[in-house]
mmCIF file of C-alpha atoms in Angstrom:
data_model
loop_
_atom_site.group_PDB
_atom_site.id
_atom_site.type_symbol
_atom_site.label_atom_id
_atom_site.label_comp_id
_atom_site.label_asym_id
_atom_site.label_seq_id
_atom_site.Cartn_x
_atom_site.Cartn_y
_atom_site.Cartn_z
ATOM 1 C CA THR A 26 115.203 121.528 76.015
ATOM 2 C CA ASN A 27 115.415 118.087 77.558
ATOM 3 C CA GLN A 28 115.738 115.646 74.675
ATOM 4 C CA SER A 29 116.341 111.953 74.901
ATOM 5 C CA PHE A 30 118.044 109.963 72.208
ATOM 6 C CA TYR A 31 117.679 106.305 71.425
ATOM 7 C CA TYR A 32 119.889 104.440 69.014
ATOM 8 C CA GLU A 33 117.554 101.964 67.343
ATOM 9 C CA ARG A 34 118.985 98.484 67.513
ATOM 10 C CA SER A 35 118.155 95.260 65.803
ATOM 11 C CA LEU A 36 118.473 91.663 66.889
ATOM 12 C CA LYS A 37 119.536 88.697 64.835
ATOM 13 C CA ILE A 38 117.621 85.454 65.224
ATOM 14 C CA GLY A 39 119.278 82.824 63.077
ATOM 15 C CA ASP A 40 119.721 84.539 59.720
ATOM 16 C CA GLN A 41 116.828 86.933 60.260
ATOM 17 C CA VAL A 42 117.439 90.509 61.448
ATOM 18 C CA ILE A 43 114.563 91.981 63.438
ATOM 19 C CA ALA A 44 114.140 95.608 64.534
ATOM 20 C CA CYS A 45 113.384 96.102 68.227
ATOM 21 C CA ASP A 46 109.897 97.378 67.365
ATOM 22 C CA GLU A 47 109.143 94.085 65.614
ATOM 23 C CA ILE A 48 110.311 92.007 68.562
ATOM 24 C CA CYS A 49 106.972 92.551 70.323
ATOM 25 C CA GLU A 50 105.352 90.335 67.695
ATOM 26 C CA GLU A 51 108.180 87.770 67.817
ATOM 27 C CA PHE A 52 108.060 87.726 71.611
ATOM 28 C CA SER A 53 104.323 87.029 71.614
ATOM 29 C CA LEU A 54 104.959 83.688 69.856
ATOM 30 C CA LYS A 55 107.316 82.160 72.426
ATOM 31 C CA SER A 56 107.323 81.253 76.119
ATOM 32 C CA PHE A 57 111.036 81.934 76.573
ATOM 33 C CA ILE A 58 113.473 84.175 74.732
ATOM 34 C CA ILE A 59 117.141 84.545 75.609
ATOM 35 C CA LEU A 60 118.931 87.760 74.661
ATOM 36 C CA SER A 61 122.668 87.163 74.826
ATOM 37 C CA ASP A 62 125.689 89.171 73.819
ATOM 38 C CA PHE A 63 129.064 90.251 75.109
ATOM 39 C CA ALA A 64 129.642 92.490 78.129
ATOM 40 C CA GLY A 65 128.990 96.149 77.408
ATOM 41 C CA SER A 66 126.924 95.503 74.278
ATOM 42 C CA GLY A 67 123.815 97.215 75.656
ATOM 43 C CA LYS A 68 121.661 94.224 76.605
ATOM 44 C CA SER A 69 120.296 95.909 79.724
ATOM 45 C CA TYR A 70 119.462 99.050 77.789
ATOM 46 C CA VAL A 71 117.653 97.059 75.094
ATOM 47 C CA LEU A 72 115.740 95.023 77.693
ATOM 48 C CA ARG A 73 114.632 98.123 79.615
ATOM 49 C CA ASN A 74 113.577 99.861 76.408
ATOM 50 C CA PHE A 75 111.789 96.732 75.226
ATOM 51 C CA SER A 76 109.882 96.397 78.514
ATOM 52 C CA GLN A 77 108.729 100.015 78.191
ATOM 53 C CA LYS A 78 107.567 99.384 74.621
ATOM 54 C CA LEU A 79 105.645 96.313 75.762
ATOM 55 C CA MET A 80 103.995 98.292 78.565
ATOM 56 C CA GLY A 81 102.891 100.926 76.081
ATOM 57 C CA LYS A 82 101.708 98.485 73.448
ATOM 58 C CA TYR A 83 99.897 95.931 75.610
ATOM 59 C CA ASP A 84 98.025 97.639 78.408
ATOM 60 C CA ASP A 85 96.085 94.464 79.201
ATOM 61 C CA THR A 86 99.206 92.606 80.369
ATOM 62 C CA TRP A 87 101.527 92.806 83.347
ATOM 63 C CA THR A 88 105.060 93.534 82.164
ATOM 64 C CA SER A 89 107.909 93.729 84.667
ATOM 65 C CA PHE A 90 111.622 94.338 84.203
ATOM 66 C CA ILE A 91 113.529 92.418 86.888
ATOM 67 C CA ASP A 92 117.230 93.112 87.342
ATOM 68 C CA LEU A 93 118.352 89.875 88.995
ATOM 69 C CA LYS A 94 121.486 91.351 90.553
ATOM 70 C CA ASN A 95 119.252 93.526 92.756
ATOM 71 C CA TYR A 96 117.784 90.408 94.386
ATOM 72 C CA THR A 97 120.857 88.546 95.631
ATOM 73 C CA ASN A 98 119.703 88.909 99.264
ATOM 74 C CA ILE A 99 116.536 87.021 98.376
ATOM 75 C CA PHE A 100 118.587 84.292 96.687
ATOM 76 C CA LYS A 101 120.864 84.021 99.735
ATOM 77 C CA ASN A 102 117.831 83.259 101.884
ATOM 78 C CA ASN A 103 116.257 80.827 99.399
ATOM 79 C CA SER A 104 118.812 78.225 98.360
ATOM 80 C CA ILE A 105 115.943 76.368 96.704
ATOM 81 C CA VAL A 106 112.578 77.782 95.734
ATOM 82 C CA THR A 107 109.910 75.795 97.553
ATOM 83 C CA GLU A 108 106.983 78.000 96.547
ATOM 84 C CA ASP A 109 105.368 77.837 93.150
ATOM 85 C CA PHE A 110 106.515 80.279 90.485
ATOM 86 C CA LEU A 111 103.588 82.631 90.917
ATOM 87 C CA GLU A 112 103.910 82.987 94.689
ATOM 88 C CA PHE A 113 107.681 83.484 94.610
ATOM 89 C CA VAL A 114 107.580 86.138 91.878
ATOM 90 C CA ALA A 115 104.659 88.020 93.423
ATOM 91 C CA LYS A 116 106.262 88.002 96.864
ATOM 92 C CA ASN A 117 109.874 88.748 95.946
ATOM 93 C CA PHE A 118 110.173 90.512 92.573
ATOM 94 C CA LEU A 119 107.089 92.656 92.165
ATOM 95 C CA ASP A 120 106.376 95.869 93.964
ATOM 96 C CA CYS A 121 102.800 94.975 94.869
ATOM 97 C CA GLN A 122 101.615 97.616 97.296
ATOM 98 C CA ASN A 123 98.679 95.615 98.622
ATOM 99 C CA GLU A 124 96.749 92.358 98.391
ATOM 100 C CA PHE A 125 94.626 93.687 95.509
ATOM 101 C CA GLU A 126 97.697 94.206 93.292
ATOM 102 C CA LYS A 127 99.066 90.785 94.198
ATOM 103 C CA ASN A 128 95.739 89.131 93.354
ATOM 104 C CA PHE A 129 95.505 91.136 90.123
ATOM 105 C CA PHE A 130 98.963 89.877 89.098
ATOM 106 C CA LYS A 131 97.886 86.288 89.864
ATOM 107 C CA PHE A 132 94.698 86.767 87.836
ATOM 108 C CA LEU A 133 96.641 88.042 84.818
ATOM 109 C CA TYR A 134 99.167 85.196 85.155
ATOM 110 C CA LYS A 135 96.410 82.573 85.255
ATOM 111 C CA ASN A 136 94.960 84.168 82.107
ATOM 112 C CA GLY A 137 98.264 84.189 80.191
ATOM 113 C CA ARG A 138 98.855 87.934 80.297
ATOM 114 C CA VAL A 139 102.202 88.276 82.115
ATOM 115 C CA ARG A 140 105.564 89.142 80.591
ATOM 116 C CA LEU A 141 108.621 89.039 82.823
ATOM 117 C CA ILE A 142 111.955 90.368 81.621
ATOM 118 C CA PHE A 143 114.901 89.129 83.677
ATOM 119 C CA ASP A 144 118.215 90.913 83.227
ATOM 120 C CA ALA A 145 121.746 90.037 84.373
ATOM 121 C CA PHE A 146 121.425 86.252 84.648
ATOM 122 C CA ASP A 147 125.177 85.984 84.049
ATOM 123 C CA GLU A 148 125.921 88.446 86.858
ATOM 124 C CA ILE A 149 124.294 86.269 89.516
ATOM 125 C CA CYS A 150 126.072 83.103 88.325
ATOM 126 C CA PRO A 151 127.626 80.925 89.585
ATOM 127 C CA ASP A 152 126.363 81.806 93.072
ATOM 128 C CA TYR A 153 122.622 82.031 92.349
ATOM 129 C CA GLY A 154 122.115 80.831 88.764
ATOM 130 C CA SER A 155 120.845 77.425 89.876
ATOM 131 C CA ILE A 156 118.238 79.090 92.098
ATOM 132 C CA VAL A 157 116.902 81.117 89.162
ATOM 133 C CA LEU A 158 116.894 77.991 86.971
ATOM 134 C CA ASN A 159 115.000 76.172 89.717
ATOM 135 C CA LEU A 160 112.479 79.007 89.720
ATOM 136 C CA LEU A 161 112.144 78.968 85.922
ATOM 137 C CA GLN A 162 111.444 75.238 86.022
ATOM 138 C CA LYS A 163 108.281 76.114 87.921
ATOM 139 C CA PHE A 164 107.118 78.456 85.134
ATOM 140 C CA GLU A 165 104.078 77.082 83.300
ATOM 141 C CA ARG A 166 104.910 76.559 79.642
ATOM 142 C CA ASN A 167 102.367 77.261 76.931
ATOM 143 C CA SER A 168 100.257 79.281 79.347
ATOM 144 C CA GLY A 169 100.461 82.445 77.247
ATOM 145 C CA ASN A 170 102.836 84.046 79.758
ATOM 146 C CA GLN A 171 106.331 84.898 78.620
ATOM 147 C CA ILE A 172 109.839 85.292 79.961
ATOM 148 C CA LEU A 173 112.760 87.072 78.356
ATOM 149 C CA ILE A 174 116.197 86.567 79.910
ATOM 150 C CA GLY A 175 119.275 88.680 79.290
ATOM 151 C CA THR A 176 122.713 87.126 79.727
ATOM 152 C CA ARG A 177 126.233 87.104 78.338
ATOM 153 C CA LYS A 178 127.161 84.784 75.487
ATOM 154 C CA TYR A 179 129.028 82.237 77.590
ATOM 155 C CA PHE A 180 125.885 81.424 79.646
ATOM 156 C CA GLN A 181 123.599 81.126 76.628
ATOM 157 C CA ILE A 182 124.223 77.453 75.808
ATOM 158 C CA ASN A 183 123.721 76.286 79.402
ATOM 159 C CA LEU A 184 120.604 78.410 79.755
ATOM 160 C CA GLU A 185 119.198 77.129 76.449
ATOM 161 C CA SER A 186 119.766 73.497 77.410
ATOM 162 C CA GLN A 187 118.126 74.010 80.813
ATOM 163 C CA LEU A 188 115.114 75.746 79.267
ATOM 164 C CA GLU A 189 114.827 73.166 76.462
ATOM 165 C CA ASN A 190 114.394 70.478 79.094
ATOM 166 C CA LEU A 191 111.278 72.278 80.260
ATOM 167 C CA GLU A 192 109.439 71.896 76.946
#
């Protein structure tokens, strides 16, 4: 029998401990969330699992897990993002098979129903971190759309300060 096992994890936000299942509700209240921890702590696993839970729970939204280290060739060719956030993401990160899917993504984004989960921010720094930050600065705050970013602890403070400046 093919069985899969999942070790249920919890996250600590300030003094509050939240089970992964409850994070869907917490995530829906914020534009940006940063998940940070030490190397090997299971951030990527939690982010992938979380994106799958979001896909199952909210079928009226577009949820994508984007492993940033798989896109270094795109970053090499785009030292600065000149397109708006929507165009760049649709063109480079999403596997849109045709114009209909691309337009559907744009429709959902304009209606505040997109959740993007970026993993491995720390693994593309220092070479491409500024490019991703440049891209995130183009993200429309308070639009209903959300971004979750996974990184190691030592990039958290810089990432927080850059994202705070966007509010």
